[in-house]
C-alpha positions as a LaTeX table, in Angstrom:
\begin{tabular}{lrrr}
\hline
Residue & $x$ (\AA) & $y$ (\AA) & $z$ (\AA) \\
\hline
Met1 & $-44.68$ & $-49.35$ & 38.19 \\
Lys2 & $-46.86$ & $-47.80$ & 35.54 \\
Thr3 & $-46.90$ & $-44.09$ & 34.90 \\
Gly4 & $-50.48$ & $-43.76$ & 36.18 \\
Ala5 & $-49.55$ & $-45.46$ & 39.43 \\
Ala6 & $-46.47$ & $-43.26$ & 39.74 \\
Asp7 & $-48.59$ & $-40.15$ & 39.21 \\
Gly8 & $-50.91$ & $-41.32$ & 41.99 \\
Ala9 & $-47.97$ & $-42.00$ & 44.28 \\
Val10 & $-46.56$ & $-38.55$ & 43.59 \\
Ala11 & $-49.91$ & $-36.90$ & 44.30 \\
Ala12 & $-50.29$ & $-38.80$ & 47.58 \\
Met13 & $-46.74$ & $-38.00$ & 48.59 \\
Arg14 & $-47.22$ & $-34.31$ & 47.81 \\
Ala15 & $-50.33$ & $-34.25$ & 49.98 \\
Ser16 & $-48.53$ & $-35.59$ & 53.04 \\
Phe17 & $-44.83$ & $-34.99$ & 52.41 \\
Asn18 & $-44.62$ & $-31.54$ & 50.93 \\
Ser19 & $-41.40$ & $-29.57$ & 51.15 \\
Lys20 & $-42.73$ & $-27.44$ & 54.02 \\
Asn21 & $-43.58$ & $-30.46$ & 56.19 \\
Val22 & $-40.35$ & $-32.27$ & 55.37 \\
Gly23 & $-38.42$ & $-29.04$ & 55.92 \\
Ser24 & $-39.92$ & $-28.79$ & 59.39 \\
Met25 & $-39.02$ & $-32.42$ & 60.08 \\
Ala26 & $-35.49$ & $-31.74$ & 58.82 \\
Ser27 & $-35.12$ & $-28.81$ & 61.19 \\
Glu28 & $-36.23$ & $-30.93$ & 64.15 \\
Ala29 & $-33.95$ & $-33.81$ & 63.14 \\
Lys30 & $-30.99$ & $-31.40$ & 62.95 \\
Lys31 & $-31.83$ & $-30.12$ & 66.45 \\
Met32 & $-32.02$ & $-33.69$ & 67.69 \\
Leu33 & $-28.65$ & $-34.48$ & 66.13 \\
Ala34 & $-27.05$ & $-31.37$ & 67.64 \\
Ser35 & $-28.52$ & $-32.22$ & 71.04 \\
Ala36 & $-27.17$ & $-35.76$ & 70.89 \\
Lys37 & $-23.72$ & $-34.54$ & 69.87 \\
Ser38 & $-23.62$ & $-32.10$ & 72.78 \\
Gly39 & $-24.80$ & $-34.74$ & 75.26 \\
Gly40 & $-28.23$ & $-33.13$ & 75.54 \\
Phe41 & $-29.81$ & $-36.55$ & 75.62 \\
Met42 & $-28.74$ & $-40.14$ & 75.99 \\
Val43 & $-30.68$ & $-43.30$ & 75.37 \\
Ser44 & $-30.16$ & $-46.97$ & 76.16 \\
Glu45 & $-29.59$ & $-49.46$ & 73.39 \\
Glu46 & $-32.81$ & $-51.23$ & 74.35 \\
Ala47 & $-34.80$ & $-48.04$ & 73.79 \\
Ala48 & $-32.91$ & $-46.80$ & 70.73 \\
Gln49 & $-32.43$ & $-49.93$ & 68.64 \\
Pro50 & $-36.07$ & $-50.60$ & 67.70 \\
Ile51 & $-36.40$ & $-46.99$ & 66.54 \\
Ile52 & $-33.11$ & $-47.16$ & 64.62 \\
Asp53 & $-34.32$ & $-50.37$ & 62.95 \\
Val54 & $-37.54$ & $-48.66$ & 61.83 \\
Leu55 & $-35.59$ & $-45.64$ & 60.56 \\
Thr56 & $-33.31$ & $-47.98$ & 58.59 \\
Glu57 & $-36.31$ & $-49.76$ & 57.09 \\
Met58 & $-37.88$ & $-46.43$ & 56.16 \\
Thr59 & $-34.63$ & $-45.26$ & 54.58 \\
Asp60 & $-34.53$ & $-48.45$ & 52.50 \\
Arg61 & $-38.12$ & $-47.83$ & 51.38 \\
Val62 & $-37.34$ & $-44.23$ & 50.44 \\
Asp63 & $-34.32$ & $-45.45$ & 48.45 \\
Arg64 & $-36.45$ & $-48.00$ & 46.59 \\
Leu65 & $-39.15$ & $-45.43$ & 45.89 \\
Ser66 & $-36.53$ & $-42.94$ & 44.65 \\
His67 & $-35.12$ & $-45.57$ & 42.32 \\
Glu68 & $-38.57$ & $-46.50$ & 40.98 \\
Leu69 & $-39.50$ & $-42.85$ & 40.60 \\
Ser70 & $-36.29$ & $-42.12$ & 38.70 \\
Phe71 & $-36.98$ & $-45.02$ & 36.36 \\
Val72 & $-40.60$ & $-44.08$ & 35.70 \\
Ser73 & $-39.96$ & $-40.37$ & 35.36 \\
Ser74 & $-36.99$ & $-40.79$ & 33.05 \\
Gln75 & $-39.40$ & $-41.81$ & 30.29 \\
Ala76 & $-41.66$ & $-39.13$ & 28.86 \\
Pro77 & $-45.27$ & $-40.27$ & 28.79 \\
Thr78 & $-46.60$ & $-41.02$ & 25.34 \\
Leu79 & $-49.44$ & $-38.54$ & 25.20 \\
Gly80 & $-49.15$ & $-37.52$ & 21.58 \\
Ser81 & $-47.58$ & $-34.53$ & 19.89 \\
His82 & $-50.55$ & $-32.22$ & 20.34 \\
Asp83 & $-50.29$ & $-29.16$ & 22.60 \\
Tyr84 & $-52.34$ & $-30.61$ & 25.47 \\
Gly85 & $-50.31$ & $-33.82$ & 25.54 \\
Gln86 & $-47.09$ & $-31.83$ & 25.62 \\
Arg87 & $-48.36$ & $-29.66$ & 28.50 \\
Val88 & $-49.40$ & $-32.72$ & 30.51 \\
Ala89 & $-45.99$ & $-34.33$ & 29.90 \\
Glu90 & $-44.28$ & $-31.13$ & 31.03 \\
His91 & $-46.46$ & $-31.00$ & 34.14 \\
Gln92 & $-45.55$ & $-34.60$ & 34.97 \\
Tyr93 & $-41.86$ & $-33.79$ & 34.60 \\
Glu94 & $-42.19$ & $-30.79$ & 36.94 \\
Ala95 & $-44.04$ & $-32.91$ & 39.50 \\
Phe96 & $-41.20$ & $-35.43$ & 39.52 \\
Trp97 & $-38.13$ & $-33.23$ & 39.05 \\
Gly98 & $-39.19$ & $-29.57$ & 39.29 \\
Gly99 & $-37.05$ & $-28.39$ & 42.18 \\
Asp100 & $-38.53$ & $-27.41$ & 45.54 \\
Gly101 & $-41.62$ & $-29.43$ & 46.28 \\
Ser102 & $-40.99$ & $-31.97$ & 43.53 \\
Ala103 & $-41.21$ & $-35.64$ & 44.40 \\
Val104 & $-37.49$ & $-36.17$ & 43.91 \\
Gln105 & $-36.55$ & $-33.24$ & 46.17 \\
Val106 & $-39.01$ & $-34.24$ & 48.89 \\
Leu107 & $-37.67$ & $-37.81$ & 48.90 \\
Lys108 & $-34.09$ & $-36.51$ & 49.19 \\
Gln109 & $-35.11$ & $-34.30$ & 52.11 \\
Leu110 & $-36.96$ & $-37.16$ & 53.77 \\
Arg111 & $-33.94$ & $-39.43$ & 53.42 \\
Asn112 & $-31.77$ & $-36.79$ & 55.09 \\
Val113 & $-34.29$ & $-36.52$ & 57.96 \\
Leu114 & $-34.18$ & $-40.28$ & 58.47 \\
Glu115 & $-30.37$ & $-40.31$ & 58.40 \\
Asp116 & $-30.10$ & $-37.43$ & 60.88 \\
Ala117 & $-32.57$ & $-39.06$ & 63.27 \\
Ser118 & $-30.76$ & $-42.38$ & 63.07 \\
Asn119 & $-27.37$ & $-40.72$ & 63.57 \\
Ala120 & $-28.73$ & $-38.80$ & 66.57 \\
Leu121 & $-29.97$ & $-42.00$ & 68.18 \\
Asn122 & $-26.69$ & $-43.79$ & 67.51 \\
Ile123 & $-24.74$ & $-40.93$ & 69.09 \\
Ala124 & $-27.13$ & $-40.77$ & 72.06 \\
Lys125 & $-26.82$ & $-44.54$ & 72.48 \\
Lys126 & $-23.02$ & $-44.32$ & 72.45 \\
Lys127 & $-23.06$ & $-41.47$ & 75.00 \\
Tyr128 & $-25.34$ & $-43.56$ & 77.23 \\
Gln129 & $-22.92$ & $-46.50$ & 77.02 \\
Glu130 & $-19.99$ & $-44.20$ & 77.82 \\
Ser131 & $-21.89$ & $-42.75$ & 80.76 \\
Glu132 & $-22.66$ & $-46.21$ & 82.12 \\
Ala133 & $-19.05$ & $-47.30$ & 81.68 \\
Gly134 & $-17.89$ & $-44.17$ & 83.51 \\
Ala135 & $-20.31$ & $-44.80$ & 86.37 \\
Thr136 & $-19.19$ & $-48.42$ & 86.61 \\
Asn137 & $-15.54$ & $-47.33$ & 86.78 \\
Thr138 & $-16.33$ & $-44.64$ & 89.35 \\
Phe139 & $-18.18$ & $-47.00$ & 91.65 \\
Gly140 & $-16.00$ & $-50.03$ & 91.00 \\
Gly141 & $-18.80$ & $-52.07$ & 89.51 \\
Arg142 & $-21.06$ & $-51.61$ & 92.57 \\
Ile143 & $-24.01$ & $-50.07$ & 90.76 \\
\hline
\end{tabular}
């Protein structure tokens, strides 16, 4: 990935996945996880597995993008030693690594959202299976 392409990817990601939006998604994913842990919802394997598969694929994509971004951003752009070139290089560094709202931070937050959602569905799926097993035992297999 070339630096120009990486800059474009960062700009696009910032437009749609800013820290506020991902923070909101993280909050909802945490609520979903807490609800699943408390038995607030259950889901069959048939309903959950396709979603879990997509979440896993998205997590893999985020991991690949994080790796590519780390590689590209670890090299300072060669923009010359003049003041403007140095300021642009500094701006690029901040866009990639500059704390809240930076591409690296947003990707980390997004990965956590995907993990929490996947964990919630796995827990809800397990609770559904336990519920079905309990019902089968209660009714002696007559359901």
